[in-house]
Amino acid sequence: MLMGTHQTTTAKRRPAVEARAWEFATRTEVFGYAEISAEIMISMEAATDLVRGWEAEGRVRVRRGGGGASRKMFELTPEYREPKDRAGQIGQQIWTAMRGLRTFTPVDLASHCRADLKVDLREASSFCQSLLKAGYLRVSKTAVPGQREATYQLVRNTGPRAPRERRITVVWDPNEGDFAYIPGMAPRKGGAR
């Protein structure tokens, strides 16, 4: 991003900016001032002001950090969390942890998720495998069965929103040995028939 591209937050624009920031916070669930600033394209000072206001109102609370050199990360308080699909929440929590850690294992990622999600090792490992196959992660230490699990490093940090695995509808052409994507086609409910 180019320097100086942040928008100024005037009194007239503040309600719209705050609404966009709150929508991002409810979608992301764990965030810092920098994530709000980058997503809404406002200054760090304006993002800090918004988040501190939410904290004073009891809408968010400090999840971790704030002492010494560590930055504060916030989460929504339980009464302000909007219900979402569990898989999306887990993916977002794991993605946020990946972005903050230099190297990590699935156990590290599961331990950084909200306690009420009860993320197990299988879910964290599955998310890592999906992102590894898609080129977002690389293995920095291979697993040794029965002794240690694989250690990963994020190599493709595309922003605060978590990448998600999707199933798409395609047409298979046996003449060319290739698939053709069908734009706008939603997958059928209940899987393939």
PDB file of C-alpha atoms in Angstrom:
ATOM      1  CA  MET A   1       0.000   0.000   0.000  1.00  0.00           C
ATOM      2  CA  LEU A   2       1.275   3.470  -0.785  1.00  0.00           C
ATOM      3  CA  MET A   3       1.952   5.859   2.050  1.00  0.00           C
ATOM      4  CA  GLY A   4      -0.627   8.583   2.461  1.00  0.00           C
ATOM      5  CA  THR A   5      -3.533   6.568   1.049  1.00  0.00           C
ATOM      6  CA  HIS A   6      -5.401   6.507   4.347  1.00  0.00           C
ATOM      7  CA  GLN A   7      -8.616   8.465   4.470  1.00  0.00           C
ATOM      8  CA  THR A   8      -9.160  11.133   7.085  1.00  0.00           C
ATOM      9  CA  THR A   9     -12.004  10.469   9.477  1.00  0.00           C
ATOM     10  CA  THR A  10     -14.170  13.557   9.763  1.00  0.00           C
ATOM     11  CA  ALA A  11     -17.140  13.883  12.098  1.00  0.00           C
ATOM     12  CA  LYS A  12     -19.421  13.541   9.088  1.00  0.00           C
ATOM     13  CA  ARG A  13     -17.769  10.304   7.900  1.00  0.00           C
ATOM     14  CA  ARG A  14     -17.238   8.739  11.335  1.00  0.00           C
ATOM     15  CA  PRO A  15     -20.526   6.762  11.545  1.00  0.00           C
ATOM     16  CA  ALA A  16     -19.923   5.132   8.143  1.00  0.00           C
ATOM     17  CA  VAL A  17     -16.267   4.406   8.943  1.00  0.00           C
ATOM     18  CA  GLU A  18     -17.183   2.967  12.335  1.00  0.00           C
ATOM     19  CA  ALA A  19     -19.894   0.770  10.803  1.00  0.00           C
ATOM     20  CA  ARG A  20     -17.378  -0.668   8.302  1.00  0.00           C
ATOM     21  CA  ALA A  21     -14.808  -1.176  11.052  1.00  0.00           C
ATOM     22  CA  TRP A  22     -17.357  -2.912  13.304  1.00  0.00           C
ATOM     23  CA  GLU A  23     -18.447  -5.198  10.454  1.00  0.00           C
ATOM     24  CA  PHE A  24     -14.792  -6.153   9.960  1.00  0.00           C
ATOM     25  CA  ALA A  25     -14.305  -6.724  13.709  1.00  0.00           C
ATOM     26  CA  THR A  26     -17.342  -9.017  13.928  1.00  0.00           C
ATOM     27  CA  ARG A  27     -16.134 -10.985  10.900  1.00  0.00           C
ATOM     28  CA  THR A  28     -12.519 -11.239  12.070  1.00  0.00           C
ATOM     29  CA  GLU A  29     -13.150 -11.681  15.819  1.00  0.00           C
ATOM     30  CA  VAL A  30      -9.482 -11.201  16.844  1.00  0.00           C
ATOM     31  CA  PHE A  31      -7.848  -8.004  15.648  1.00  0.00           C
ATOM     32  CA  GLY A  32      -5.508  -5.182  16.534  1.00  0.00           C
ATOM     33  CA  TYR A  33      -5.391  -1.518  15.664  1.00  0.00           C
ATOM     34  CA  ALA A  34      -3.288  -2.299  12.570  1.00  0.00           C
ATOM     35  CA  GLU A  35      -5.877  -4.712  11.123  1.00  0.00           C
ATOM     36  CA  ILE A  36      -8.655  -2.113  11.486  1.00  0.00           C
ATOM     37  CA  SER A  37      -6.418   0.580   9.996  1.00  0.00           C
ATOM     38  CA  ALA A  38      -5.429  -1.553   6.997  1.00  0.00           C
ATOM     39  CA  GLU A  39      -8.885  -2.951   6.257  1.00  0.00           C
ATOM     40  CA  ILE A  40     -10.792   0.349   6.496  1.00  0.00           C
ATOM     41  CA  MET A  41      -7.870   2.437   5.176  1.00  0.00           C
ATOM     42  CA  ILE A  42      -7.831   4.885   8.074  1.00  0.00           C
ATOM     43  CA  SER A  43      -4.914   6.116  10.154  1.00  0.00           C
ATOM     44  CA  MET A  44      -3.628   4.103  13.110  1.00  0.00           C
ATOM     45  CA  GLU A  45      -4.720   6.979  15.337  1.00  0.00           C
ATOM     46  CA  ALA A  46      -8.307   6.794  14.052  1.00  0.00           C
ATOM     47  CA  ALA A  47      -8.335   2.978  14.377  1.00  0.00           C
ATOM     48  CA  THR A  48      -7.006   3.219  17.939  1.00  0.00           C
ATOM     49  CA  ASP A  49      -9.693   5.767  18.789  1.00  0.00           C
ATOM     50  CA  LEU A  50     -12.450   3.491  17.437  1.00  0.00           C
ATOM     51  CA  VAL A  51     -11.230   0.375  19.255  1.00  0.00           C
ATOM     52  CA  ARG A  52     -10.724   2.214  22.551  1.00  0.00           C
ATOM     53  CA  GLY A  53     -14.279   3.520  22.271  1.00  0.00           C
ATOM     54  CA  TRP A  54     -15.583  -0.027  21.766  1.00  0.00           C
ATOM     55  CA  GLU A  55     -13.521  -1.175  24.745  1.00  0.00           C
ATOM     56  CA  ALA A  56     -14.996   1.581  26.950  1.00  0.00           C
ATOM     57  CA  GLU A  57     -18.508   0.509  25.839  1.00  0.00           C
ATOM     58  CA  GLY A  58     -17.769  -3.141  26.694  1.00  0.00           C
ATOM     59  CA  ARG A  59     -18.052  -4.318  23.075  1.00  0.00           C
ATOM     60  CA  VAL A  60     -14.451  -5.605  22.897  1.00  0.00           C
ATOM     61  CA  ARG A  61     -11.805  -6.678  25.376  1.00  0.00           C
ATOM     62  CA  VAL A  62      -8.061  -7.268  25.275  1.00  0.00           C
ATOM     63  CA  ARG A  63      -7.359 -10.858  24.322  1.00  0.00           C
ATOM     64  CA  ARG A  64      -3.582 -10.717  24.689  1.00  0.00           C
ATOM     65  CA  GLY A  65      -0.631  -8.365  24.564  1.00  0.00           C
ATOM     66  CA  GLY A  66      -0.233  -4.777  25.555  1.00  0.00           C
ATOM     67  CA  GLY A  67       2.641  -5.373  27.948  1.00  0.00           C
ATOM     68  CA  GLY A  68       6.110  -4.235  26.950  1.00  0.00           C
ATOM     69  CA  ALA A  69       6.765  -4.602  23.233  1.00  0.00           C
ATOM     70  CA  SER A  70       3.795  -6.858  22.431  1.00  0.00           C
ATOM     71  CA  ARG A  71       0.872  -5.304  20.622  1.00  0.00           C
ATOM     72  CA  LYS A  72      -2.667  -5.488  21.934  1.00  0.00           C
ATOM     73  CA  MET A  73      -5.022  -7.907  20.236  1.00  0.00           C
ATOM     74  CA  PHE A  74      -8.744  -7.547  20.888  1.00  0.00           C
ATOM     75  CA  GLU A  75     -11.732  -9.857  20.687  1.00  0.00           C
ATOM     76  CA  LEU A  76     -15.444  -9.220  20.798  1.00  0.00           C
ATOM     77  CA  THR A  77     -17.079  -9.727  24.164  1.00  0.00           C
ATOM     78  CA  PRO A  78     -19.464 -12.733  24.160  1.00  0.00           C
ATOM     79  CA  GLU A  79     -22.622 -10.621  24.072  1.00  0.00           C
ATOM     80  CA  TYR A  80     -21.465  -8.874  20.861  1.00  0.00           C
ATOM     81  CA  ARG A  81     -20.358 -11.969  18.952  1.00  0.00           C
ATOM     82  CA  GLU A  82     -22.562 -12.767  16.013  1.00  0.00           C
ATOM     83  CA  PRO A  83     -23.260 -16.449  15.420  1.00  0.00           C
ATOM     84  CA  LYS A  84     -21.398 -17.787  12.378  1.00  0.00           C
ATOM     85  CA  ASP A  85     -20.459 -21.141  11.014  1.00  0.00           C
ATOM     86  CA  ARG A  86     -17.975 -22.843  13.318  1.00  0.00           C
ATOM     87  CA  ALA A  87     -15.563 -23.765  10.504  1.00  0.00           C
ATOM     88  CA  GLY A  88     -15.318 -20.134   9.422  1.00  0.00           C
ATOM     89  CA  GLN A  89     -14.624 -18.992  12.975  1.00  0.00           C
ATOM     90  CA  ILE A  90     -11.937 -21.625  13.443  1.00  0.00           C
ATOM     91  CA  GLY A  91     -10.300 -20.782  10.120  1.00  0.00           C
ATOM     92  CA  GLN A  92     -10.245 -17.081  10.981  1.00  0.00           C
ATOM     93  CA  GLN A  93      -8.796 -17.703  14.454  1.00  0.00           C
ATOM     94  CA  ILE A  94      -6.092 -20.021  13.070  1.00  0.00           C
ATOM     95  CA  TRP A  95      -5.271 -17.603  10.236  1.00  0.00           C
ATOM     96  CA  THR A  96      -4.872 -14.692  12.676  1.00  0.00           C
ATOM     97  CA  ALA A  97      -2.546 -16.825  14.814  1.00  0.00           C
ATOM     98  CA  MET A  98      -0.514 -17.845  11.738  1.00  0.00           C
ATOM     99  CA  ARG A  99      -0.066 -14.208  10.777  1.00  0.00           C
ATOM    100  CA  GLY A 100       1.254 -13.366  14.250  1.00  0.00           C
ATOM    101  CA  LEU A 101       3.585 -16.328  14.800  1.00  0.00           C
ATOM    102  CA  ARG A 102       6.937 -16.778  13.062  1.00  0.00           C
ATOM    103  CA  THR A 103       6.691 -20.587  12.997  1.00  0.00           C
ATOM    104  CA  PHE A 104       3.949 -22.796  14.406  1.00  0.00           C
ATOM    105  CA  THR A 105       2.564 -26.289  14.793  1.00  0.00           C
ATOM    106  CA  PRO A 106      -1.109 -27.298  14.727  1.00  0.00           C
ATOM    107  CA  VAL A 107      -1.001 -27.496  18.540  1.00  0.00           C
ATOM    108  CA  ASP A 108       0.255 -23.887  18.696  1.00  0.00           C
ATOM    109  CA  LEU A 109      -2.567 -22.761  16.426  1.00  0.00           C
ATOM    110  CA  ALA A 110      -5.286 -24.624  18.334  1.00  0.00           C
ATOM    111  CA  SER A 111      -4.062 -23.083  21.588  1.00  0.00           C
ATOM    112  CA  HIS A 112      -4.367 -19.567  20.112  1.00  0.00           C
ATOM    113  CA  CYS A 113      -8.057 -20.036  19.289  1.00  0.00           C
ATOM    114  CA  ARG A 114     -10.900 -18.887  21.517  1.00  0.00           C
ATOM    115  CA  ALA A 115     -11.568 -21.389  24.295  1.00  0.00           C
ATOM    116  CA  ASP A 116     -15.315 -21.580  23.560  1.00  0.00           C
ATOM    117  CA  LEU A 117     -14.597 -22.934  20.034  1.00  0.00           C
ATOM    118  CA  LYS A 118     -12.864 -26.022  21.477  1.00  0.00           C
ATOM    119  CA  VAL A 119     -10.582 -26.465  18.448  1.00  0.00           C
ATOM    120  CA  ASP A 120      -8.999 -29.898  18.365  1.00  0.00           C
ATOM    121  CA  LEU A 121      -5.687 -30.905  16.827  1.00  0.00           C
ATOM    122  CA  ARG A 122      -7.395 -32.596  13.845  1.00  0.00           C
ATOM    123  CA  GLU A 123      -9.103 -29.346  12.793  1.00  0.00           C
ATOM    124  CA  ALA A 124      -5.929 -27.257  13.110  1.00  0.00           C
ATOM    125  CA  SER A 125      -3.902 -29.884  11.257  1.00  0.00           C
ATOM    126  CA  SER A 126      -6.490 -30.120   8.463  1.00  0.00           C
ATOM    127  CA  PHE A 127      -6.447 -26.321   8.006  1.00  0.00           C
ATOM    128  CA  CYS A 128      -2.624 -26.387   7.829  1.00  0.00           C
ATOM    129  CA  GLN A 129      -2.712 -29.174   5.227  1.00  0.00           C
ATOM    130  CA  SER A 130      -5.187 -27.247   3.048  1.00  0.00           C
ATOM    131  CA  LEU A 131      -3.065 -24.092   3.148  1.00  0.00           C
ATOM    132  CA  LEU A 132       0.135 -26.081   2.562  1.00  0.00           C
ATOM    133  CA  LYS A 133      -1.346 -27.640  -0.607  1.00  0.00           C
ATOM    134  CA  ALA A 134      -2.530 -24.195  -1.765  1.00  0.00           C
ATOM    135  CA  GLY A 135       0.951 -22.669  -1.337  1.00  0.00           C
ATOM    136  CA  TYR A 136       0.256 -20.468   1.702  1.00  0.00           C
ATOM    137  CA  LEU A 137       2.552 -22.440   4.061  1.00  0.00           C
ATOM    138  CA  ARG A 138       5.851 -24.227   3.885  1.00  0.00           C
ATOM    139  CA  VAL A 139       7.196 -26.916   6.205  1.00  0.00           C
ATOM    140  CA  SER A 140      10.119 -25.558   8.213  1.00  0.00           C
ATOM    141  CA  LYS A 141      10.627 -28.784  10.241  1.00  0.00           C
ATOM    142  CA  THR A 142       9.301 -32.106   9.087  1.00  0.00           C
ATOM    143  CA  ALA A 143       7.283 -34.286  11.423  1.00  0.00           C
ATOM    144  CA  VAL A 144       8.851 -37.226  13.225  1.00  0.00           C
ATOM    145  CA  PRO A 145       6.040 -39.727  13.905  1.00  0.00           C
ATOM    146  CA  GLY A 146       5.510 -40.225  17.610  1.00  0.00           C
ATOM    147  CA  GLN A 147       8.040 -37.533  18.557  1.00  0.00           C
ATOM    148  CA  ARG A 148       7.060 -34.184  17.040  1.00  0.00           C
ATOM    149  CA  GLU A 149       4.615 -32.743  14.583  1.00  0.00           C
ATOM    150  CA  ALA A 150       5.499 -30.668  11.538  1.00  0.00           C
ATOM    151  CA  THR A 151       6.394 -27.020  12.044  1.00  0.00           C
ATOM    152  CA  TYR A 152       5.076 -24.577   9.455  1.00  0.00           C
ATOM    153  CA  GLN A 153       5.781 -21.035   8.318  1.00  0.00           C
ATOM    154  CA  LEU A 154       3.353 -18.677   6.575  1.00  0.00           C
ATOM    155  CA  VAL A 155       4.838 -17.707   3.191  1.00  0.00           C
ATOM    156  CA  ARG A 156       1.789 -16.102   1.556  1.00  0.00           C
ATOM    157  CA  ASN A 157       0.182 -13.579   3.897  1.00  0.00           C
ATOM    158  CA  THR A 158      -2.591 -12.090   1.773  1.00  0.00           C
ATOM    159  CA  GLY A 159      -4.300 -10.035   4.493  1.00  0.00           C
ATOM    160  CA  PRO A 160      -6.473 -10.280   7.591  1.00  0.00           C
ATOM    161  CA  ARG A 161      -9.275 -12.456   6.163  1.00  0.00           C
ATOM    162  CA  ALA A 162      -8.679 -16.204   6.247  1.00  0.00           C
ATOM    163  CA  PRO A 163      -8.518 -18.148   2.988  1.00  0.00           C
ATOM    164  CA  ARG A 164     -11.246 -20.811   2.876  1.00  0.00           C
ATOM    165  CA  GLU A 165     -11.533 -24.064   1.021  1.00  0.00           C
ATOM    166  CA  ARG A 166     -14.480 -24.039  -1.403  1.00  0.00           C
ATOM    167  CA  ARG A 167     -16.139 -26.654  -3.551  1.00  0.00           C
ATOM    168  CA  ILE A 168     -16.934 -25.477  -7.049  1.00  0.00           C
ATOM    169  CA  THR A 169     -18.978 -26.763  -9.993  1.00  0.00           C
ATOM    170  CA  VAL A 170     -17.005 -27.649 -13.115  1.00  0.00           C
ATOM    171  CA  VAL A 171     -17.447 -29.493 -16.401  1.00  0.00           C
ATOM    172  CA  TRP A 172     -15.046 -32.348 -17.213  1.00  0.00           C
ATOM    173  CA  ASP A 173     -14.017 -32.628 -20.877  1.00  0.00           C
ATOM    174  CA  PRO A 174     -12.548 -36.099 -21.496  1.00  0.00           C
ATOM    175  CA  ASN A 175     -11.412 -35.032 -25.003  1.00  0.00           C
ATOM    176  CA  GLU A 176      -9.040 -32.444 -23.604  1.00  0.00           C
ATOM    177  CA  GLY A 177      -8.495 -34.101 -20.230  1.00  0.00           C
ATOM    178  CA  ASP A 178      -9.345 -30.828 -18.506  1.00  0.00           C
ATOM    179  CA  PHE A 179     -11.929 -29.158 -16.288  1.00  0.00           C
ATOM    180  CA  ALA A 180     -13.812 -25.986 -17.225  1.00  0.00           C
ATOM    181  CA  TYR A 181     -15.030 -23.783 -14.392  1.00  0.00           C
ATOM    182  CA  ILE A 182     -18.661 -22.629 -14.562  1.00  0.00           C
ATOM    183  CA  PRO A 183     -18.831 -19.063 -13.184  1.00  0.00           C
ATOM    184  CA  GLY A 184     -21.830 -18.332 -10.984  1.00  0.00           C
ATOM    185  CA  MET A 185     -22.808 -21.968 -10.406  1.00  0.00           C
ATOM    186  CA  ALA A 186     -23.409 -22.804  -6.782  1.00  0.00           C
ATOM    187  CA  PRO A 187     -22.648 -26.344  -5.612  1.00  0.00           C
ATOM    188  CA  ARG A 188     -25.714 -28.543  -5.196  1.00  0.00           C
ATOM    189  CA  LYS A 189     -26.893 -29.167  -1.660  1.00  0.00           C
ATOM    190  CA  GLY A 190     -26.136 -32.647  -0.443  1.00  0.00           C
ATOM    191  CA  GLY A 191     -22.985 -33.063  -2.541  1.00  0.00           C
ATOM    192  CA  ALA A 192     -22.500 -34.666  -5.935  1.00  0.00           C
ATOM    193  CA  ARG A 193     -25.219 -36.879  -7.369  1.00  0.00           C
TER     194      ARG A 193
END
